[in-house]
Amino acid sequence: MEPAVRGFRTGAVLAMLAAVASACQRTPQERLVREFAGSYPAEARPNGTVRMFELLAAPAELALVDGGKLRVWAYNGQVPGPTFRVRLGETVRVNFTNRLPQATTVHWHGVRVPNGMDGVPHVTQGPVEPGESFIYEFTPKDAGTFWFHPHVRSSEQVERGLYGVLVVEDEKPAPYDRDVVWVLDDWLLDETRQIFPEFDTMHDLMHDGRWGNAITVNGRTGVQLGLRPGERIRLRLVDTANGRVFNPDFGALDVKIIAVDGLYLRAAIPYRGFELAPGNRLDLDVTAPAAANGVFSVVDRFYPQMPNPLADIVVDGAPAPEHRFAPPAHARVPAWREALSIPVTKQFRVNARRGGEHGIEWTFNDQAFAGHAHAGPPALSMRRGTFQRLQFTNESFRLHPIHMHGMFFRLLARNGVPVDEPFFRDTVLMHSKETIDVGLVPEDAGRWMMHCHILEHAEAGMMTTLEVTP
Ligand code: C2O
Ligand code: CU
């Protein structure tokens, strides 16, 4: 018996040593993938419930901005378009009809959909021509705040008012008193107070896209949100502007960030400003002071010398019953400290040059996207489940919110200096002359767009495709 027992022990020890040795032998890439495990689900888990929505894109005339009649293009006759709310596990089926004078599609920004539902003309589906319909169907894999918009001539179609919000609630939503969506946008109006009818102008292409002269929250200026003292809400911000970056300042209000681009943080963090670039979402936990009534102005301070009032939060009335609960969080956000020591998978240089149909082209690695119909081979092919470090070098002086479809990434560094953002993103703002590093592990196979979310830059060539192979 003795030797057998000893043999067993020796065997166990040897097995353990072998496991330790193989852990040490893992490549850094493999260790990064292990650290990523469980960050978000690889597969959707449909619970059998199908939520059906109608979505119609058509011209409309609506009281918007300061209340004047504005000729827009609208989803379901409203701007912002509808907010579709579903629970995680439910399947979304959207019967979309195009009554615009142009072809269009619907792209589900930030939602990890099957590639064929991603709404990219010629790449994932045919354009939806005027009078035609298309059924979008998918089961979201992640709970969070997402939005949808056209992916055809988006610098015109989004600017004219085509965008809506998709809220995927947790299976058990946290007990906030209220769940409020603020869609931030701006409009470039002409002297007749209508949408300035020239798009992709040389001026907008040479600068940071089309920045408007009227800023709206949910389509209106002068918005007020009334809260009772002590009321605690979940406030979902979405930047649907073509080019404008917002950095909302909530003053003395108690505000925490709970999610960025749909996904929860490792743990909520106090809000101290955030560069909300076109495409970005931010979910905030906002608590009105229990004792003080008053008005709290929310002001955009992206350019501190040019503040823009966004909305007023008016605290008034009978106090809300106090209830304490931990803000929702997501334990698995990899630190990926090792990521900056492995080689860059691919570098993308960003710059502009003269040429193209608009007079200026924006390029990734000197290539301008020739339009969805001529997308060409992917800029990069990545195997599903592998770690990738991508580096973007902004050789220009302009802003570029880099957005990827079908995947989330973590910002690793700005100008080589490590940053520890405890969250994933699908869009990150790259500043003038800046270099950024991002890390990601793609989980969803398909052909995905990567582009600048300044829509004029995207239309003028700053767009490419990334392929994720199974
Ligand atoms: Cu809002 Cu191609 O994305
Ligand atoms: Cu850009």
Coordinates of C-alpha atoms and ligand atoms in Angstrom, one line a residue:
M1 CA 0.0 0.0 0.0
E2 CA 2.7 2.4 1.1
P3 CA 4.5 2.7 -2.3
A4 CA 1.1 3.0 -4.1
V5 CA 0.1 5.9 -1.9
R6 CA 3.4 7.5 -2.2
G7 CA 3.2 6.9 -6.0
F8 CA -0.2 8.6 -6.0
R9 CA 1.2 11.5 -4.1
T10 CA 4.2 11.8 -6.3
G11 CA 1.9 11.7 -9.3
A12 CA -0.3 14.5 -7.9
V13 CA 2.7 16.6 -7.2
L14 CA 4.1 16.0 -10.7
A15 CA 0.8 16.9 -12.2
M16 CA 0.7 20.1 -10.2
L17 CA 4.2 21.0 -11.2
A18 CA 3.3 20.3 -14.8
A19 CA 0.3 22.6 -14.5
V20 CA 2.4 25.3 -13.0
A21 CA 5.0 24.9 -15.7
S22 CA 2.5 25.0 -18.5
A23 CA 1.0 28.1 -17.0
C24 CA 4.4 29.7 -17.1
Q25 CA 4.9 28.5 -20.6
R26 CA 1.7 30.1 -21.8
T27 CA 2.4 32.9 -24.2
P28 CA 1.5 36.4 -23.0
Q29 CA -1.2 36.4 -25.6
E30 CA -2.7 33.3 -24.0
R31 CA -2.5 34.8 -20.6
L32 CA -4.3 37.9 -21.9
V33 CA -7.1 35.7 -23.3
R34 CA -7.4 33.9 -20.0
E35 CA -7.7 37.1 -18.2
F36 CA -10.5 38.1 -20.7
A37 CA -12.5 34.9 -20.1
G38 CA -16.0 35.7 -18.8
S39 CA -15.8 39.4 -19.7
Y40 CA -18.9 39.0 -21.9
P41 CA -20.8 36.1 -23.2
A42 CA -19.7 34.5 -26.5
E43 CA -23.2 33.3 -27.3
A44 CA -26.7 34.9 -27.0
R45 CA -29.1 33.0 -24.7
P46 CA -32.6 33.5 -26.2
N47 CA -35.3 32.8 -23.7
G48 CA -37.9 32.3 -26.4
T49 CA -39.7 35.6 -26.1
V50 CA -39.8 37.6 -29.4
R51 CA -40.4 41.4 -29.1
M52 CA -41.7 42.8 -32.3
F53 CA -41.3 46.4 -33.3
E54 CA -42.3 48.4 -36.4
L55 CA -39.8 50.9 -37.7
L56 CA -40.6 53.4 -40.5
A57 CA -38.1 55.9 -41.9
A58 CA -39.9 58.8 -43.6
P59 CA -39.7 62.6 -44.0
A60 CA -41.6 64.5 -41.3
E61 CA -42.2 68.0 -40.1
L62 CA -41.8 68.3 -36.3
A63 CA -41.6 70.8 -33.6
L64 CA -38.0 70.5 -32.6
V65 CA -35.0 72.5 -31.2
D66 CA -36.8 75.6 -29.8
G67 CA -40.2 74.4 -31.0
G68 CA -40.2 75.7 -34.5
K69 CA -41.3 73.4 -37.3
L70 CA -38.3 71.5 -38.7
R71 CA -38.3 69.4 -41.8
V72 CA -36.5 66.2 -40.8
W73 CA -36.2 62.5 -41.6
A74 CA -37.7 60.6 -38.7
Y75 CA -38.1 57.0 -37.4
N76 CA -41.8 56.5 -36.6
G77 CA -42.5 60.2 -37.0
Q78 CA -40.4 61.3 -34.1
V79 CA -36.9 62.7 -33.4
P80 CA -35.2 61.1 -31.6
G81 CA -36.7 57.9 -32.9
P82 CA -38.3 55.4 -30.6
T83 CA -36.5 53.9 -27.6
F84 CA -37.0 50.1 -28.0
R85 CA -36.8 48.5 -24.6
V86 CA -36.2 44.8 -24.2
R87 CA -34.9 42.4 -21.5
L88 CA -31.7 40.4 -21.9
G89 CA -32.6 37.1 -23.4
E90 CA -35.5 38.5 -25.5
T91 CA -35.2 38.4 -29.2
V92 CA -35.7 41.7 -31.1
R93 CA -37.5 41.6 -34.4
V94 CA -37.8 44.9 -36.2
N95 CA -39.9 45.2 -39.3
F96 CA -38.2 48.1 -41.0
T97 CA -39.7 50.0 -43.9
N98 CA -38.0 52.7 -45.9
R99 CA -40.1 55.6 -47.1
L100 CA -37.2 58.0 -47.6
P101 CA -36.2 59.3 -51.0
Q102 CA -32.9 57.4 -50.6
A103 CA -31.7 53.9 -49.9
T104 CA -30.9 53.2 -46.3
T105 CA -30.2 50.5 -43.7
V106 CA -30.4 50.2 -39.9
H107 CA -27.2 49.6 -38.0
W108 CA -27.4 48.5 -34.3
H109 CA -24.5 50.5 -32.8
G110 CA -22.7 48.5 -30.1
V111 CA -25.0 45.5 -30.3
R112 CA -23.2 42.2 -31.0
V113 CA -25.6 41.0 -33.6
P114 CA -25.1 38.2 -36.1
N115 CA -23.1 39.7 -38.9
G116 CA -26.0 39.6 -41.4
M117 CA -28.1 41.9 -39.1
D118 CA -25.4 44.6 -38.8
G119 CA -27.0 46.9 -41.3
V120 CA -24.0 47.6 -43.5
P121 CA -25.0 48.0 -47.1
H122 CA -23.2 45.6 -49.6
V123 CA -21.0 44.2 -46.7
T124 CA -23.7 42.5 -44.6
Q125 CA -27.0 43.2 -46.6
G126 CA -28.3 44.9 -49.7
P127 CA -29.3 48.6 -49.3
V128 CA -33.0 48.9 -48.4
E129 CA -34.3 50.9 -51.4
P130 CA -37.2 53.4 -51.1
G131 CA -40.5 51.5 -50.6
E132 CA -38.7 48.3 -49.5
S133 CA -38.7 46.6 -46.1
F134 CA -36.2 44.5 -44.2
I135 CA -36.6 42.4 -41.0
Y136 CA -33.8 42.8 -38.5
E137 CA -33.8 40.0 -35.9
F138 CA -31.3 39.3 -33.2
T139 CA -31.0 38.4 -29.5
P140 CA -28.7 40.9 -27.8
K141 CA -25.8 39.2 -25.9
D142 CA -25.3 42.2 -23.6
A143 CA -27.6 44.3 -21.4
G144 CA -27.0 48.0 -21.8
T145 CA -27.6 51.2 -23.8
F146 CA -27.3 51.0 -27.5
W147 CA -28.6 53.0 -30.5
F148 CA -29.4 52.6 -34.1
H149 CA -28.9 54.7 -37.2
P150 CA -28.5 54.3 -41.0
H151 CA -25.3 53.2 -42.5
V152 CA -26.0 54.7 -45.9
R153 CA -25.0 58.3 -46.5
S154 CA -25.0 58.5 -42.7
S155 CA -23.5 62.1 -42.6
E156 CA -26.8 63.2 -44.2
Q157 CA -29.3 60.7 -42.9
V158 CA -28.2 60.8 -39.2
E159 CA -28.0 64.6 -39.4
R160 CA -31.6 64.8 -40.8
G161 CA -32.8 63.0 -37.6
L162 CA -32.6 59.3 -38.1
Y163 CA -31.5 57.7 -34.8
G164 CA -33.2 55.8 -32.0
V165 CA -32.2 54.0 -28.8
L166 CA -32.2 50.3 -27.9
V167 CA -32.2 49.7 -24.2
V168 CA -31.5 46.1 -23.2
E169 CA -32.4 45.8 -19.6
D170 CA -30.8 43.3 -17.2
E171 CA -32.8 40.2 -16.4
K172 CA -33.4 41.8 -13.0
P173 CA -33.0 45.5 -13.4
A174 CA -31.6 47.4 -10.5
P175 CA -34.4 49.2 -8.6
Y176 CA -33.8 52.8 -9.8
D177 CA -36.7 55.2 -9.3
R178 CA -36.6 55.9 -13.0
D179 CA -34.7 55.1 -16.1
V180 CA -34.2 58.2 -18.3
V181 CA -32.6 58.5 -21.8
W182 CA -31.0 61.7 -23.0
V183 CA -30.1 61.8 -26.6
L184 CA -27.6 64.5 -27.2
D185 CA -27.4 66.0 -30.7
D186 CA -26.7 69.2 -32.5
W187 CA -28.2 70.8 -35.6
L188 CA -26.7 73.1 -38.2
L189 CA -29.6 75.3 -39.1
D190 CA -29.6 78.0 -41.8
E191 CA -31.1 81.5 -41.7
T192 CA -34.6 80.0 -42.3
R193 CA -34.1 77.8 -39.3
Q194 CA -34.1 74.6 -41.4
I195 CA -31.4 72.0 -41.7
F196 CA -28.5 73.5 -43.7
P197 CA -28.9 71.5 -46.9
E198 CA -25.3 70.9 -47.9
F199 CA -23.6 67.9 -46.5
D200 CA -20.0 66.8 -46.4
T201 CA -18.8 70.4 -47.1
M202 CA -15.1 71.1 -47.5
H203 CA -15.2 73.0 -44.2
D204 CA -16.7 70.0 -42.3
L205 CA -14.2 67.6 -43.9
M206 CA -11.2 69.8 -43.0
H207 CA -12.4 70.1 -39.5
D208 CA -14.1 67.8 -37.0
G209 CA -17.1 67.1 -39.1
R210 CA -20.4 69.0 -39.0
W211 CA -20.9 70.9 -35.7
G212 CA -24.2 72.5 -35.3
N213 CA -25.5 75.8 -34.0
A214 CA -28.3 74.3 -31.9
I215 CA -27.7 71.7 -29.3
T216 CA -30.6 69.5 -28.2
V217 CA -31.4 66.9 -25.6
N218 CA -34.1 64.6 -26.9
G219 CA -34.6 67.0 -29.8
R220 CA -35.3 70.1 -27.7
T221 CA -33.4 73.0 -26.1
G222 CA -34.2 74.2 -22.6
V223 CA -35.0 70.7 -21.3
Q224 CA -35.8 70.3 -17.7
L225 CA -35.8 67.0 -15.7
G226 CA -37.7 67.1 -12.5
L227 CA -36.5 65.0 -9.6
R228 CA -37.8 64.6 -6.1
P229 CA -35.3 65.2 -3.3
G230 CA -33.4 61.9 -2.8
E231 CA -34.7 60.4 -6.0
R232 CA -32.2 58.0 -7.7
I233 CA -32.3 57.5 -11.4
R234 CA -30.4 55.7 -14.1
L235 CA -29.6 58.3 -16.8
R236 CA -28.5 57.0 -20.2
L237 CA -26.6 59.5 -22.4
V238 CA -26.1 58.9 -26.1
D239 CA -24.1 61.1 -28.4
T240 CA -25.8 60.9 -31.8
A241 CA -24.2 64.1 -33.3
N242 CA -22.3 63.9 -36.5
G243 CA -19.2 65.4 -35.1
R244 CA -19.7 67.1 -31.7
V245 CA -18.0 65.8 -28.6
F246 CA -19.8 66.5 -25.3
N247 CA -18.2 66.6 -21.9
P248 CA -21.2 67.1 -19.5
D249 CA -20.6 68.7 -16.2
F250 CA -23.2 67.9 -13.5
G251 CA -22.0 70.4 -11.0
A252 CA -22.6 69.5 -7.4
L253 CA -24.9 66.5 -8.2
D254 CA -24.0 63.1 -6.9
V255 CA -23.2 61.2 -10.1
K256 CA -21.5 57.9 -10.8
I257 CA -20.6 56.1 -14.0
I258 CA -22.0 52.6 -14.1
A259 CA -21.6 51.7 -17.8
V260 CA -19.8 52.9 -20.9
D261 CA -20.9 52.0 -24.4
G262 CA -23.4 49.6 -22.9
L263 CA -21.2 47.5 -20.7
Y264 CA -20.9 47.9 -16.9
L265 CA -17.7 48.9 -15.2
R266 CA -15.8 46.7 -12.9
A267 CA -17.4 48.9 -10.2
A268 CA -19.1 52.2 -10.4
I269 CA -16.8 55.2 -10.3
P270 CA -17.5 58.8 -9.3
Y271 CA -18.3 60.9 -12.4
R272 CA -15.6 63.6 -13.0
G273 CA -16.4 64.4 -16.7
F274 CA -16.3 62.2 -19.7
E275 CA -15.5 62.8 -23.3
L276 CA -18.7 61.6 -24.9
A277 CA -17.8 61.4 -28.6
P278 CA -20.2 60.6 -31.4
G279 CA -21.4 57.0 -30.9
N280 CA -20.5 56.8 -27.2
R281 CA -23.0 56.0 -24.5
L282 CA -22.7 56.6 -20.8
D283 CA -25.0 55.2 -18.1
L284 CA -25.0 57.3 -14.9
D285 CA -26.4 56.7 -11.4
V286 CA -27.7 60.1 -10.4
T287 CA -29.1 60.9 -7.0
A288 CA -30.8 64.2 -6.2
P289 CA -29.8 65.7 -2.9
A290 CA -32.1 64.6 -0.1
A291 CA -32.2 67.9 1.7
A292 CA -31.8 70.6 -0.9
N293 CA -34.3 71.7 -3.5
G294 CA -32.9 73.6 -6.4
V295 CA -31.8 73.7 -10.0
F296 CA -28.7 71.9 -11.2
S297 CA -27.5 72.9 -14.6
V298 CA -25.9 70.3 -16.8
V299 CA -23.4 72.0 -19.0
D300 CA -21.2 70.7 -21.8
R301 CA -17.6 71.8 -21.2
F302 CA -15.7 69.9 -23.9
Y303 CA -14.3 73.3 -24.9
P304 CA -14.1 74.8 -21.4
Q305 CA -14.0 78.4 -22.8
M306 CA -17.2 77.7 -24.8
P307 CA -19.7 76.0 -22.4
N308 CA -23.0 74.9 -23.7
P309 CA -26.1 74.5 -21.5
L310 CA -27.6 71.1 -22.0
A311 CA -30.5 70.7 -19.5
D312 CA -31.6 71.6 -16.0
I313 CA -32.2 69.1 -13.3
V314 CA -34.9 70.6 -11.1
V315 CA -35.0 69.1 -7.6
D316 CA -38.4 69.8 -6.0
G317 CA -41.4 68.2 -4.3
A318 CA -41.9 65.6 -1.6
P319 CA -38.8 63.6 -0.8
A320 CA -38.5 60.2 -2.5
P321 CA -38.2 57.2 -0.1
E322 CA -34.6 56.5 0.4
H323 CA -33.4 53.1 -0.9
R324 CA -29.9 51.9 -0.9
F325 CA -28.6 49.3 -3.3
A326 CA -25.2 48.7 -5.0
P327 CA -25.0 50.2 -8.5
P328 CA -24.9 47.4 -11.1
A329 CA -21.4 46.3 -12.0
H330 CA -19.6 43.7 -14.0
A331 CA -16.8 41.9 -12.2
R332 CA -14.8 40.8 -15.2
V333 CA -13.0 43.6 -16.9
P334 CA -9.4 42.5 -17.5
A335 CA -6.6 44.8 -16.4
W336 CA -4.5 43.5 -19.3
R337 CA -1.3 45.1 -17.7
E338 CA 0.8 42.8 -19.8
A339 CA -0.8 44.0 -23.0
L340 CA 1.6 46.8 -23.7
S341 CA 4.6 44.5 -23.6
I342 CA 3.5 42.4 -26.5
P343 CA 4.0 43.5 -30.1
V344 CA 1.3 45.6 -31.9
T345 CA -0.8 43.3 -34.1
K346 CA -1.5 46.2 -36.5
Q347 CA -0.9 49.9 -36.7
F348 CA -3.4 52.2 -38.3
R349 CA -2.1 55.7 -39.3
V350 CA -4.8 58.3 -39.8
N351 CA -4.5 61.2 -42.1
A352 CA -6.1 63.4 -44.7
R353 CA -5.1 64.2 -48.3
R354 CA -6.5 66.2 -51.2
G355 CA -8.6 64.2 -53.7
G356 CA -11.8 62.1 -53.9
E357 CA -15.3 63.2 -54.7
H358 CA -15.4 65.7 -51.8
G359 CA -12.0 67.2 -52.4
I360 CA -10.6 65.8 -49.2
E361 CA -10.1 62.2 -48.3
W362 CA -9.6 60.7 -44.8
T363 CA -7.4 57.6 -44.8
F364 CA -6.4 54.6 -42.7
N365 CA -2.8 53.7 -43.8
D366 CA -3.2 55.9 -46.9
Q367 CA -6.3 54.0 -48.0
A368 CA -9.6 55.8 -48.5
F369 CA -12.6 53.6 -48.3
A370 CA -14.1 53.5 -51.8
G371 CA -17.7 53.0 -50.6
H372 CA -19.4 50.0 -49.1
A373 CA -20.0 48.6 -52.6
H374 CA -16.3 48.4 -53.2
A375 CA -15.1 47.5 -49.7
G376 CA -12.1 45.4 -50.8
P377 CA -10.3 42.9 -48.6
P378 CA -10.4 43.4 -44.8
A379 CA -7.6 45.6 -43.4
L380 CA -7.0 42.9 -40.8
S381 CA -8.1 39.3 -40.2
M382 CA -8.3 38.1 -36.6
R383 CA -9.0 34.7 -35.2
R384 CA -12.0 34.6 -32.8
G385 CA -10.8 34.3 -29.2
T386 CA -7.3 35.7 -29.8
F387 CA -5.8 38.8 -28.2
Q388 CA -5.1 41.7 -30.5
R389 CA -3.3 44.9 -29.8
L390 CA -4.2 47.6 -32.3
Q391 CA -2.5 51.0 -32.4
F392 CA -3.8 54.1 -34.0
T393 CA -1.6 57.0 -34.8
N394 CA -3.4 60.3 -35.6
E395 CA -1.1 62.1 -38.0
S396 CA -3.7 64.9 -38.3
F397 CA -4.7 67.7 -36.1
R398 CA -8.4 66.7 -36.0
L399 CA -10.5 64.6 -33.6
H400 CA -11.3 61.0 -34.6
P401 CA -13.7 58.8 -32.5
I402 CA -12.6 55.4 -33.6
H403 CA -15.5 52.9 -33.7
M404 CA -15.6 49.2 -34.3
H405 CA -18.6 47.1 -35.1
G406 CA -19.1 43.7 -33.6
M407 CA -16.6 43.9 -30.8
F408 CA -15.7 45.8 -27.6
F409 CA -12.1 46.9 -26.8
R410 CA -10.2 48.4 -23.9
L411 CA -8.1 51.5 -24.2
L412 CA -4.6 50.5 -23.1
A413 CA -2.6 53.7 -23.6
R414 CA -2.6 57.2 -24.9
N415 CA 0.7 58.4 -26.4
G416 CA 2.4 55.3 -24.9
V417 CA 1.3 56.2 -21.3
P418 CA -0.8 53.3 -19.9
V419 CA -4.4 54.2 -19.0
D420 CA -6.5 52.0 -16.7
E421 CA -10.1 52.5 -17.8
P422 CA -12.1 49.9 -15.8
F423 CA -14.4 49.4 -18.8
F424 CA -14.7 48.3 -22.4
R425 CA -15.8 50.6 -25.2
D426 CA -16.9 50.4 -28.8
T427 CA -15.8 54.0 -29.6
V428 CA -12.9 56.0 -28.3
L429 CA -12.0 59.6 -29.0
M430 CA -8.5 60.1 -30.5
H431 CA -7.2 63.6 -30.1
S432 CA -5.0 65.7 -32.4
K433 CA -1.7 64.0 -33.1
E434 CA -2.3 61.4 -30.5
T435 CA -1.4 57.7 -30.6
I436 CA -3.7 55.2 -28.8
D437 CA -3.4 51.5 -28.1
V438 CA -6.4 49.3 -27.7
G439 CA -6.7 45.6 -26.7
L440 CA -9.5 43.3 -27.7
V441 CA -10.5 39.7 -28.0
P442 CA -13.0 39.4 -30.8
E443 CA -15.8 36.9 -30.0
D444 CA -18.1 37.4 -32.9
A445 CA -17.2 36.1 -36.4
G446 CA -17.9 38.1 -39.4
R447 CA -16.9 41.1 -41.5
W448 CA -17.2 44.2 -39.3
M449 CA -16.7 47.9 -40.1
M450 CA -14.2 50.0 -38.4
H451 CA -14.5 53.8 -38.9
C452 CA -14.3 57.2 -37.6
H453 CA -17.7 58.2 -36.0
I454 CA -17.3 61.7 -37.2
L455 CA -19.7 60.9 -40.0
E456 CA -18.1 63.3 -42.5
H457 CA -14.7 61.7 -42.0
A458 CA -16.2 58.3 -42.5
E459 CA -18.0 59.3 -45.7
A460 CA -14.8 60.8 -47.0
G461 CA -12.9 57.5 -46.6
M462 CA -12.1 56.9 -43.0
M463 CA -13.7 53.5 -42.9
T464 CA -12.4 50.0 -43.4
T465 CA -13.3 46.4 -42.5
L466 CA -12.0 44.0 -39.9
E467 CA -12.6 40.3 -40.4
V468 CA -13.1 37.9 -37.5
T469 CA -12.7 34.3 -38.5
P470 CA -14.3 31.4 -36.5
Ligands
C2O1 CU1 -22.6 54.1 -35.1 CU2 -20.7 52.2 -38.2 O1 -21.6 53.1 -36.6
CU2 CU -12.3 61.3 -38.0

